[in-house]
Short mmCIF file of C-alpha atoms in Angstrom, two decimals:
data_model
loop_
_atom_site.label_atom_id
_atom_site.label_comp_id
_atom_site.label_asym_id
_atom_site.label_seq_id
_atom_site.Cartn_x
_atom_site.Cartn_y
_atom_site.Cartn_z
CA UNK A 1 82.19 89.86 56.85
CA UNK A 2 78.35 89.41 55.88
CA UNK A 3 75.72 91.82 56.32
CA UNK A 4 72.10 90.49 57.26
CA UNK A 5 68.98 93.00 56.52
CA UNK A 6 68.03 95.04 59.78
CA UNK A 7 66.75 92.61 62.72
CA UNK A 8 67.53 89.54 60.88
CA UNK A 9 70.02 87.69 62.78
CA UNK A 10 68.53 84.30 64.82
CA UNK A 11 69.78 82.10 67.66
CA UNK A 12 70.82 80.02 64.61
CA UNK A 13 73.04 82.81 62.71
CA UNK A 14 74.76 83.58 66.20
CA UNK A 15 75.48 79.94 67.06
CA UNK A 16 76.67 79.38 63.47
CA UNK A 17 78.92 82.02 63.29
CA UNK A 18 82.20 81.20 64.46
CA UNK A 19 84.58 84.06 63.64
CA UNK A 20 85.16 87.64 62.24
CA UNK A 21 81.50 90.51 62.63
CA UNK A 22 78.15 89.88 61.89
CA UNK A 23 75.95 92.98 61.45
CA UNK A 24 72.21 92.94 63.21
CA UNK A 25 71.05 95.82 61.31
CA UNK A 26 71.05 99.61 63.17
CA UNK A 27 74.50 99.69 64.25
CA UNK A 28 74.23 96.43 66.13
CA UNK A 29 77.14 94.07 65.21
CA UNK A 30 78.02 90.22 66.99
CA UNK A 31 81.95 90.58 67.03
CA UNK A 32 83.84 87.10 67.51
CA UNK A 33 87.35 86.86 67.55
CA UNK A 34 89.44 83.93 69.26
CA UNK A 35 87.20 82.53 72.56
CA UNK A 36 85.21 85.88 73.14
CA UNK A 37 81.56 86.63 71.55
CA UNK A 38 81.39 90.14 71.71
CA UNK A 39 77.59 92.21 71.24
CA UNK A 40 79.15 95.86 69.77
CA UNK A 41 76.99 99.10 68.44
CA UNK A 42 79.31 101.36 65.44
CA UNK A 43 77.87 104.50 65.50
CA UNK A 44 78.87 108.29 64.48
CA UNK A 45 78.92 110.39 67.52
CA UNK A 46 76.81 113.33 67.15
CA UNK A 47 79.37 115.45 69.54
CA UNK A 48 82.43 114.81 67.72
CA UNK A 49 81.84 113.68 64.30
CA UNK A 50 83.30 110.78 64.30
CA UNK A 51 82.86 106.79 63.88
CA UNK A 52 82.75 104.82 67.08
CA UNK A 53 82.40 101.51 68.19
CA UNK A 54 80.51 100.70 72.04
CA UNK A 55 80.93 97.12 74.01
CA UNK A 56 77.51 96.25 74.61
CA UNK A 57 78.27 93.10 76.43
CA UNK A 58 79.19 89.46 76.15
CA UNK A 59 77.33 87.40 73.79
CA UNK A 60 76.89 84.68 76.30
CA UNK A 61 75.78 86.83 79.03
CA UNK A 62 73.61 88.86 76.84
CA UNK A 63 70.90 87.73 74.42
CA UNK A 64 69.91 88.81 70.83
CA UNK A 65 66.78 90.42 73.02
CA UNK A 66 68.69 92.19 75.38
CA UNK A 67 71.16 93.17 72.55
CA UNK A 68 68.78 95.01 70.64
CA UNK A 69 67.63 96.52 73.94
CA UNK A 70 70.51 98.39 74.65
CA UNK A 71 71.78 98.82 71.11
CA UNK A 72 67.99 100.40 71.00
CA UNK A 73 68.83 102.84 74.17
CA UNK A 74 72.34 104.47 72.59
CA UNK A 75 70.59 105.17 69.20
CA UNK A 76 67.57 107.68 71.39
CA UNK A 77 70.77 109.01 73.02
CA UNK A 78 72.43 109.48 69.80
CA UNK A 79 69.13 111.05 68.39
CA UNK A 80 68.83 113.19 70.74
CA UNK A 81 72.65 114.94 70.37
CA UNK A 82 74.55 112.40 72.90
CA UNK A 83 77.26 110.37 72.75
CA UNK A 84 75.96 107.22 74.35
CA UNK A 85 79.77 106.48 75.67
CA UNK A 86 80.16 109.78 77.01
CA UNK A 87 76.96 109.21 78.48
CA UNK A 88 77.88 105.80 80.41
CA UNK A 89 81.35 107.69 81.50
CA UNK A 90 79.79 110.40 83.07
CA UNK A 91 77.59 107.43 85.39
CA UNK A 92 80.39 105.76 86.45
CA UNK A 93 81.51 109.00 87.51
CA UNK A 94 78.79 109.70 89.28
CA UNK A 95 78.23 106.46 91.08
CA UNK A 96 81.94 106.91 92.45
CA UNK A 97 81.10 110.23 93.60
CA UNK A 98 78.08 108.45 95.28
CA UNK A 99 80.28 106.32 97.07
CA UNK A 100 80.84 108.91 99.91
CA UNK A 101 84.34 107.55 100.85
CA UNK A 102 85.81 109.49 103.46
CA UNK A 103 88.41 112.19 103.35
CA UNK A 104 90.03 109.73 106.21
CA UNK A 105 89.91 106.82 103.60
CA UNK A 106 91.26 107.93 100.67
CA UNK A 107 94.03 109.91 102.94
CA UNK A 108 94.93 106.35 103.65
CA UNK A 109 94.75 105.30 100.22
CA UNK A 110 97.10 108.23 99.17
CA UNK A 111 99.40 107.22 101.58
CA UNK A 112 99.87 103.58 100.83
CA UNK A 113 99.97 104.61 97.19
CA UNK A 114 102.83 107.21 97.79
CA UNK A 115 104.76 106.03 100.44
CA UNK A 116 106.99 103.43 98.43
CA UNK A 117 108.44 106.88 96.51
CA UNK A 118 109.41 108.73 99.40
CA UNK A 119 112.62 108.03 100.53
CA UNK A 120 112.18 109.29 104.38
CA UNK A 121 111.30 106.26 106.25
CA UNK A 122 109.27 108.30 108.61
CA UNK A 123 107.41 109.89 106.20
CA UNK A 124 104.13 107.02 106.05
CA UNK A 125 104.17 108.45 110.49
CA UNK A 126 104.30 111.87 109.90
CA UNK A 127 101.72 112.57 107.03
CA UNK A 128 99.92 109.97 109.37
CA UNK A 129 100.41 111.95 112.60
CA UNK A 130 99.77 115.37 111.15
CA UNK A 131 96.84 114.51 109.73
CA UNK A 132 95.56 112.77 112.71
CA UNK A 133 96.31 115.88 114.92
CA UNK A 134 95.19 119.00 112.70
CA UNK A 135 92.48 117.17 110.17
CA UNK A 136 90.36 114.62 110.77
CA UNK A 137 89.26 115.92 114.09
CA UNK A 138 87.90 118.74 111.46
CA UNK A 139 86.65 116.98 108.39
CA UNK A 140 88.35 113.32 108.55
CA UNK A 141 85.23 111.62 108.40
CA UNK A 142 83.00 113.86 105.48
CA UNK A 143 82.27 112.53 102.38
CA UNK A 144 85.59 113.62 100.20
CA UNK A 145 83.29 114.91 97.27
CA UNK A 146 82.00 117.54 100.28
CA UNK A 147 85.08 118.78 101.59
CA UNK A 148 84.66 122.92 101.06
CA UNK A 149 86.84 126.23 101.56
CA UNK A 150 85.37 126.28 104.96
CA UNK A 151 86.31 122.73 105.96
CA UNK A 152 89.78 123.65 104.51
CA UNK A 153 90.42 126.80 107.27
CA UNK A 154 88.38 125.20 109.71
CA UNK A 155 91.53 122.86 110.44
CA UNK A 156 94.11 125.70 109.43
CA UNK A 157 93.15 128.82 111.05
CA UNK A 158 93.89 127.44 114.59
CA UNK A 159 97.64 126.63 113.35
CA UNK A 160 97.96 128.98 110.65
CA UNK A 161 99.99 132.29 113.09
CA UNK A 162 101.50 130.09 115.95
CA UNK A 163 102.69 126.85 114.05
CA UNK A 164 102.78 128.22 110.50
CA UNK A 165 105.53 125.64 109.16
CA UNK A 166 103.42 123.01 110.66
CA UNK A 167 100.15 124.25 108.65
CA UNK A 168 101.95 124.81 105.20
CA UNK A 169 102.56 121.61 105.33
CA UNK A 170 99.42 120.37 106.47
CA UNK A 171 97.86 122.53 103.45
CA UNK A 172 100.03 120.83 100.93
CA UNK A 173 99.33 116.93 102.28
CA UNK A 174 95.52 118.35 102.01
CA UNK A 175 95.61 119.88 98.79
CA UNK A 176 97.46 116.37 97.76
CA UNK A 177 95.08 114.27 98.92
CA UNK A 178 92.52 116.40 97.06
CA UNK A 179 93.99 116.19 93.88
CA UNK A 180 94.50 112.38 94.66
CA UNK A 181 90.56 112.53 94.86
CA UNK A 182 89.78 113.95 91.91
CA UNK A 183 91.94 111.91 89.86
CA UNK A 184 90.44 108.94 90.71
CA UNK A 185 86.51 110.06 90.27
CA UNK A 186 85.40 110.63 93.73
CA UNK A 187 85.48 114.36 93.85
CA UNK A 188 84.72 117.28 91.05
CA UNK A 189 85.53 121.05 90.73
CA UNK A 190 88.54 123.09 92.16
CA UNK A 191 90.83 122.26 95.01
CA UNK A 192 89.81 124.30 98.15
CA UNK A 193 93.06 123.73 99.86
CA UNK A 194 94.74 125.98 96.79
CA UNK A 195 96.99 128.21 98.33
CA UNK A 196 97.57 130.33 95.09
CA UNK A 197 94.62 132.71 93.73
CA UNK A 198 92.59 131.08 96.65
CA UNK A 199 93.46 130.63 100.15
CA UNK A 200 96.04 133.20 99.56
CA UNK A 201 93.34 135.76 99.36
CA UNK A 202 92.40 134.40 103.29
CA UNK A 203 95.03 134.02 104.88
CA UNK A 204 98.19 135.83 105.66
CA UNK A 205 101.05 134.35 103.70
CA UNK A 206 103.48 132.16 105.85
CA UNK A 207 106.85 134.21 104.79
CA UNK A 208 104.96 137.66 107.00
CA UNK A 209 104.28 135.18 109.64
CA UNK A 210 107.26 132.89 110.24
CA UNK A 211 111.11 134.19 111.22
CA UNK A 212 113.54 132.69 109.13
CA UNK A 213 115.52 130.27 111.79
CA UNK A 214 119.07 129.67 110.82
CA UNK A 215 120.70 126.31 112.30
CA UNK A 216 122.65 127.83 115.14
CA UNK A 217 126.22 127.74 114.47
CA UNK A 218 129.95 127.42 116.09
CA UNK A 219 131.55 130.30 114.57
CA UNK A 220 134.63 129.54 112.57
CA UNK A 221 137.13 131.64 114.54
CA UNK A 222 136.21 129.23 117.73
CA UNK A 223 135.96 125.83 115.59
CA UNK A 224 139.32 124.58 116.71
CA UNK A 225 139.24 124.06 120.26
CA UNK A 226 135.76 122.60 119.82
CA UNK A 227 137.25 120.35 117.13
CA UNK A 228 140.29 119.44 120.02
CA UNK A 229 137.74 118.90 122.36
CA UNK A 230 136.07 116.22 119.78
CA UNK A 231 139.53 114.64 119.31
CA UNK A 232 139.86 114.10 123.08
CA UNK A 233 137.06 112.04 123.36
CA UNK A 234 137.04 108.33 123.44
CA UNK A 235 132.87 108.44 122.30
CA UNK A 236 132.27 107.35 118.82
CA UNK A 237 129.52 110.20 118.31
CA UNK A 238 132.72 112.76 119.19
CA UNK A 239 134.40 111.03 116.02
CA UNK A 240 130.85 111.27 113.72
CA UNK A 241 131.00 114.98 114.35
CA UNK A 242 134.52 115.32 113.91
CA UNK A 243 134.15 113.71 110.44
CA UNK A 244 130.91 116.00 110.11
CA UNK A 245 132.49 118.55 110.43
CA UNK A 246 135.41 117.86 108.45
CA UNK A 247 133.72 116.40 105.22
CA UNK A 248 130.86 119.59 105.35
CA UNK A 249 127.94 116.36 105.03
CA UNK A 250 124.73 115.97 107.06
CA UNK A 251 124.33 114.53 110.39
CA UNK A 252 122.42 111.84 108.51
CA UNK A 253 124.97 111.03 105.51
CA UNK A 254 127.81 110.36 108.05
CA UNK A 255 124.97 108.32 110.66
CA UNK A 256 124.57 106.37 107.96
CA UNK A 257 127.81 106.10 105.95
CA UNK A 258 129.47 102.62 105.37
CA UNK A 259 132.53 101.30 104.84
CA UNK A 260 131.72 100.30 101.05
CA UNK A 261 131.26 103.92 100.21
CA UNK A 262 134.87 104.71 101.31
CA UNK A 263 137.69 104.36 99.40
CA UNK A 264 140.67 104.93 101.19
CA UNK A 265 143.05 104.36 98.82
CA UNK A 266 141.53 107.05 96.54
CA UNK A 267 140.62 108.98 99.57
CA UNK A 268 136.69 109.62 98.44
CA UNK A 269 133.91 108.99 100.06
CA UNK A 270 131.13 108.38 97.27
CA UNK A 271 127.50 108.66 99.01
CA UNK A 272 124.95 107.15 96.71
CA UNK A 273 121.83 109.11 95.93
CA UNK A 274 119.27 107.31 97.28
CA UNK A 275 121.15 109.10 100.73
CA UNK A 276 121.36 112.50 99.58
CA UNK A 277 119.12 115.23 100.11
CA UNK A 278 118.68 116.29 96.30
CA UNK A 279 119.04 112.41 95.26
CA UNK A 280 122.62 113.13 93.24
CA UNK A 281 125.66 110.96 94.13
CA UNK A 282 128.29 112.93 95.69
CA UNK A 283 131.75 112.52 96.18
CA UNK A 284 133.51 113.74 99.45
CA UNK A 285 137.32 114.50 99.22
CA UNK A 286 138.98 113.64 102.41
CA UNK A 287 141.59 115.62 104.51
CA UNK A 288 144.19 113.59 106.44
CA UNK A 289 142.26 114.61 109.71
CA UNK A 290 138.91 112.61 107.83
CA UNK A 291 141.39 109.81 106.81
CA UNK A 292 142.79 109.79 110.50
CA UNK A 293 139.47 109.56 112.03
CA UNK A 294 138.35 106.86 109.56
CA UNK A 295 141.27 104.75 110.77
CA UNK A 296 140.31 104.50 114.31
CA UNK A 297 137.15 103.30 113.46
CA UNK A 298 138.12 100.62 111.08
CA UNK A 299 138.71 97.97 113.71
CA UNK A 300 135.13 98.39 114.97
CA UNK A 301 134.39 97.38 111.14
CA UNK A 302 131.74 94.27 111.45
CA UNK A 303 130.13 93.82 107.87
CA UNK A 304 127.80 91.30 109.32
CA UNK A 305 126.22 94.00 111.35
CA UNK A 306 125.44 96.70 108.49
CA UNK A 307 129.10 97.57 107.89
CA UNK A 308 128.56 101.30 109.31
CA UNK A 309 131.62 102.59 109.57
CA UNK A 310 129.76 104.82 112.88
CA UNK A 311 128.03 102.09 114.77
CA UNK A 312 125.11 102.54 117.69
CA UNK A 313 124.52 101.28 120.75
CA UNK A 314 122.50 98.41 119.09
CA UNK A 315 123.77 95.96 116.96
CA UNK A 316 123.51 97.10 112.83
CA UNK A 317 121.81 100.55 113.72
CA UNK A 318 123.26 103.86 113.17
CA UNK A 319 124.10 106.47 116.24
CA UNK A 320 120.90 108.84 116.56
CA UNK A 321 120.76 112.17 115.88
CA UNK A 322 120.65 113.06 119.20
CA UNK A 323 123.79 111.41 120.40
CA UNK A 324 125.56 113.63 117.76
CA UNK A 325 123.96 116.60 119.31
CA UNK A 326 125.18 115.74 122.60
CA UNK A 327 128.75 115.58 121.75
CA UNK A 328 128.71 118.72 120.06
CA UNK A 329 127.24 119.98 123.24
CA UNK A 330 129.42 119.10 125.11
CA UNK A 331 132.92 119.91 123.54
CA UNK A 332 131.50 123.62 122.75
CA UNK A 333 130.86 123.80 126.18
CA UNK A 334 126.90 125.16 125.01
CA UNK A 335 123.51 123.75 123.74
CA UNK A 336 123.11 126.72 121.85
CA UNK A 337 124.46 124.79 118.26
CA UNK A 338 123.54 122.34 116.53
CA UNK A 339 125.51 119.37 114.30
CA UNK A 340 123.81 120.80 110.86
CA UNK A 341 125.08 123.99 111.87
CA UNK A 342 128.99 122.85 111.35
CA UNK A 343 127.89 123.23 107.27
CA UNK A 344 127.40 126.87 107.51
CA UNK A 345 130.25 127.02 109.76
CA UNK A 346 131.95 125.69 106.61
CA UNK A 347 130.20 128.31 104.46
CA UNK A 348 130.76 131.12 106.31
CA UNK A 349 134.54 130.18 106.58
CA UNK A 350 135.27 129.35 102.92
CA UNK A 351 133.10 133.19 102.12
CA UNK A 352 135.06 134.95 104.66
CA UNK A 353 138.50 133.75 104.08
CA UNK A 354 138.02 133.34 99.99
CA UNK A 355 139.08 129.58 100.66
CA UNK A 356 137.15 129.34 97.30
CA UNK A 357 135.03 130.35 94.74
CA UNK A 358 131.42 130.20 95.74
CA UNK A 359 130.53 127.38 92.69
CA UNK A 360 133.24 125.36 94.70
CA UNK A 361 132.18 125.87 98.29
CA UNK A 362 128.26 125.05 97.18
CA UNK A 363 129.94 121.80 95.17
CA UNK A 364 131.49 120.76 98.66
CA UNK A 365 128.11 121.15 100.34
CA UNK A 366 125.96 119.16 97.27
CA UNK A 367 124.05 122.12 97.21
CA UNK A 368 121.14 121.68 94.37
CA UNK A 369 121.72 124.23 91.32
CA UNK A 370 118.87 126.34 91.27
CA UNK A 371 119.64 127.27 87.68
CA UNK A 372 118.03 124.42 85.85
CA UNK A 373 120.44 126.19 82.96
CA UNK A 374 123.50 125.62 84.44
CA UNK A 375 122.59 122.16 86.10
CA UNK A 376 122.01 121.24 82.22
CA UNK A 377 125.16 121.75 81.79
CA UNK A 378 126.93 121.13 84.99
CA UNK A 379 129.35 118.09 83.58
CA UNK A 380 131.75 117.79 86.67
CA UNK A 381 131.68 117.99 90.88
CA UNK A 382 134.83 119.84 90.84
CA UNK A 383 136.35 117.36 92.84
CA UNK A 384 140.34 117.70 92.51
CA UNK A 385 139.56 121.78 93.22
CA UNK A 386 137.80 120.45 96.46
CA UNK A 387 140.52 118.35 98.04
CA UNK A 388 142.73 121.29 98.42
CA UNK A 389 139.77 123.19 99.90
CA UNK A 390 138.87 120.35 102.44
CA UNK A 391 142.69 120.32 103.88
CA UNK A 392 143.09 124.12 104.44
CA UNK A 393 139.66 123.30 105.92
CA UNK A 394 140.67 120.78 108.35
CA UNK A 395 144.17 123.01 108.96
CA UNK A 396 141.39 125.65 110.57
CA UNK A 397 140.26 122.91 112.19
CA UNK A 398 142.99 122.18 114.22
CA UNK A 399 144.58 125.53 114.47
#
């Protein structure tokens, strides 16, 4: 490294130098290293004390002129208290914030940036819908840096008492998008669609407003002849909410079950958890009434059309929700329960009768641990103590 007196580099130093620094005097250094030719200003930064070294711009972009220049700019910055790169952060930050995208736009941004996480395939239609419905009718097209408070219950207050699950939700994707916002430079300051210490202080919480609504429920007493009226039927959605019912799983577990997650030697059905609702693989024991049901359907096997071991109507898609929801309906005899509602028909049976202990009737419904202490430490699914469970199960069944 050589060291020139201040101002002394020419044309002919800079074209002669080939590798390694060459100081211009004042801070201002010519930095080449492999094919770049790099203009660079070392300074001590008056805010934090210590050394630091500021791109000034390509040496073949920028003359020795126009290096000086600038290098000439940061030191009456740096005289006057400033960090010269903190300085040229804080414009870029402003010229993004000058940008005036839309709240619409970067909801769309958020969106596309999210959506490959979520593991709901309608997800990308719903934040899209909701949105669409509740928001940007309100404040979709203002400048995202604008969005206020106001803006914020402008588009809740009119959802807030007679669709409050709706709005909490809305809230949330707001506040997201907000935070989204910030991160990336084109908004400052708090987020107005806080619900804590902020909006909370407006509006009514949602647990004085909404009703807790339980998923309406056969009662376990009157699960057999509903279960006999399941058996009788020829339907393949009968036989999906027979094994429903039987395993304790969601509507959309068994919808979408396949014959690779059975093993029927073993008797276990293993659903992976990319399918489960708290994204942990969980084992299902099954009774001889699952097993029995599982070999009717195995001559409708086709692996070259998905390999669901419940096909739909159309070739290599699951049944829908609502054809499960119609057989139910009709072997109870009632609308008035619903598929999801066979799991706490399950619960309330295994509570009432003492089928179990409670750590082994939440095991067969791959209920999360809310103790993150015991989930630690939470080494097995219990599964041998859950196979005698699921028969006595499917004996009440069938009683």
């Amino acid at each position: 490294m050589s060291r020139l007196p201040p101002n002394r580099l020419t044309a002919l130093h800079i074209s002669r130098h080939k590798s390694g620094s060459i100081c211009d005097g004042g801070g201002l250094w010519l930095v080449v290293s492999g094919g770049s030719r790099l203009w660079e200003l070392r300074f001590k930064s008056p805010v934090t004390g210590k050394r630091r070294q500021m791109g000034l711009g390509s040496a073949f972009d920028l003359s020795l002129a126009e290096a000086r220049s600038r290098a000439s700019d940061c030191r009456r910055l740096i005289e006057s208290g400033l960090d010269p790169i903190l300085e040229r952060e804080k414009e870029k930050a402003a010229r993004k914030l000058e940008t005036g995208l839309s709240f619409e736009d970067v909801a769309a941004r958020y969106i596309q940036e999210q959506a490959p996480g979520w593991k709901d395939h309608k997800a990308i239609a719903t934040w899209t819908g909701s949105l669409a419905q509740h928001v940007f009718p309100v404040f979709g097209g203002k400048a995202v840096r604008t969005i206020d408070t106001q803006d914020v219950l402008a588009a809740l207050r009119p959802i807030w008492t007679e669709k409050t699950e709706t709005a909490g939700r809305v809230r949330g994707r707001i506040e997201r998008i907000l935070d989204y916002a910030r991160a990336q430079g084109w908004r400052e300051g708090e987020n107005p669609a806080r619900w804590r210490g902020h909006l909370s202080a407006t509006l009514p919480p949602p647990s004085k407003l909404m009703k807790v609504q339980h998923y309406k429920a056969v009662g376990w007493k009157e699960i057999s002849p509903v279960m006999k009226a399941l058996s009788a039927s020829e339907g393949l959605a009968a036989k999906a909410v027979g094994f429903c019912c039987l395993t304790a799983a969601r509507s959309g577990e068994v919808r979408n079950a396949t014959w690779s997650e059975i093993d029927m030697a073993a008797r276990v059905w293993t659903i992976p958890d990319h399918k489960m609702k708290a994204g942990r693989e969980h084992r299902v024991p099954l009774s001889s009434d699952a097993m029995a049901i599982l070999q009717k359907m195995q001559p409708l096997r086709d692996l070259s059309a998905g390999d669901l071991v419940f096909p739909g109507h159309k070739r290599g898609k699951p049944l829908s929700d609502v054809a499960l929801s119609k057989a139910l309906h009709l072997a109870a005899g009632t609308k008035e329960v619903t598929v999801h509602g066979l799991r706490s028909t399950f619960r309330d049976w295994a509570s009432d009768t003492d089928a179990c202990s409670r750590e082994v009737a939440e095991m067969a419904l791959a209920h999360a641990i809310e103790n993150k202490v015991e989930a630690a430490y939470r080494r097995t699914d219990l599964l041998e103590q859950r196979r005698p469970l699921m028969e006595a199960w499917a004996a009440q069944c069938r009683e």
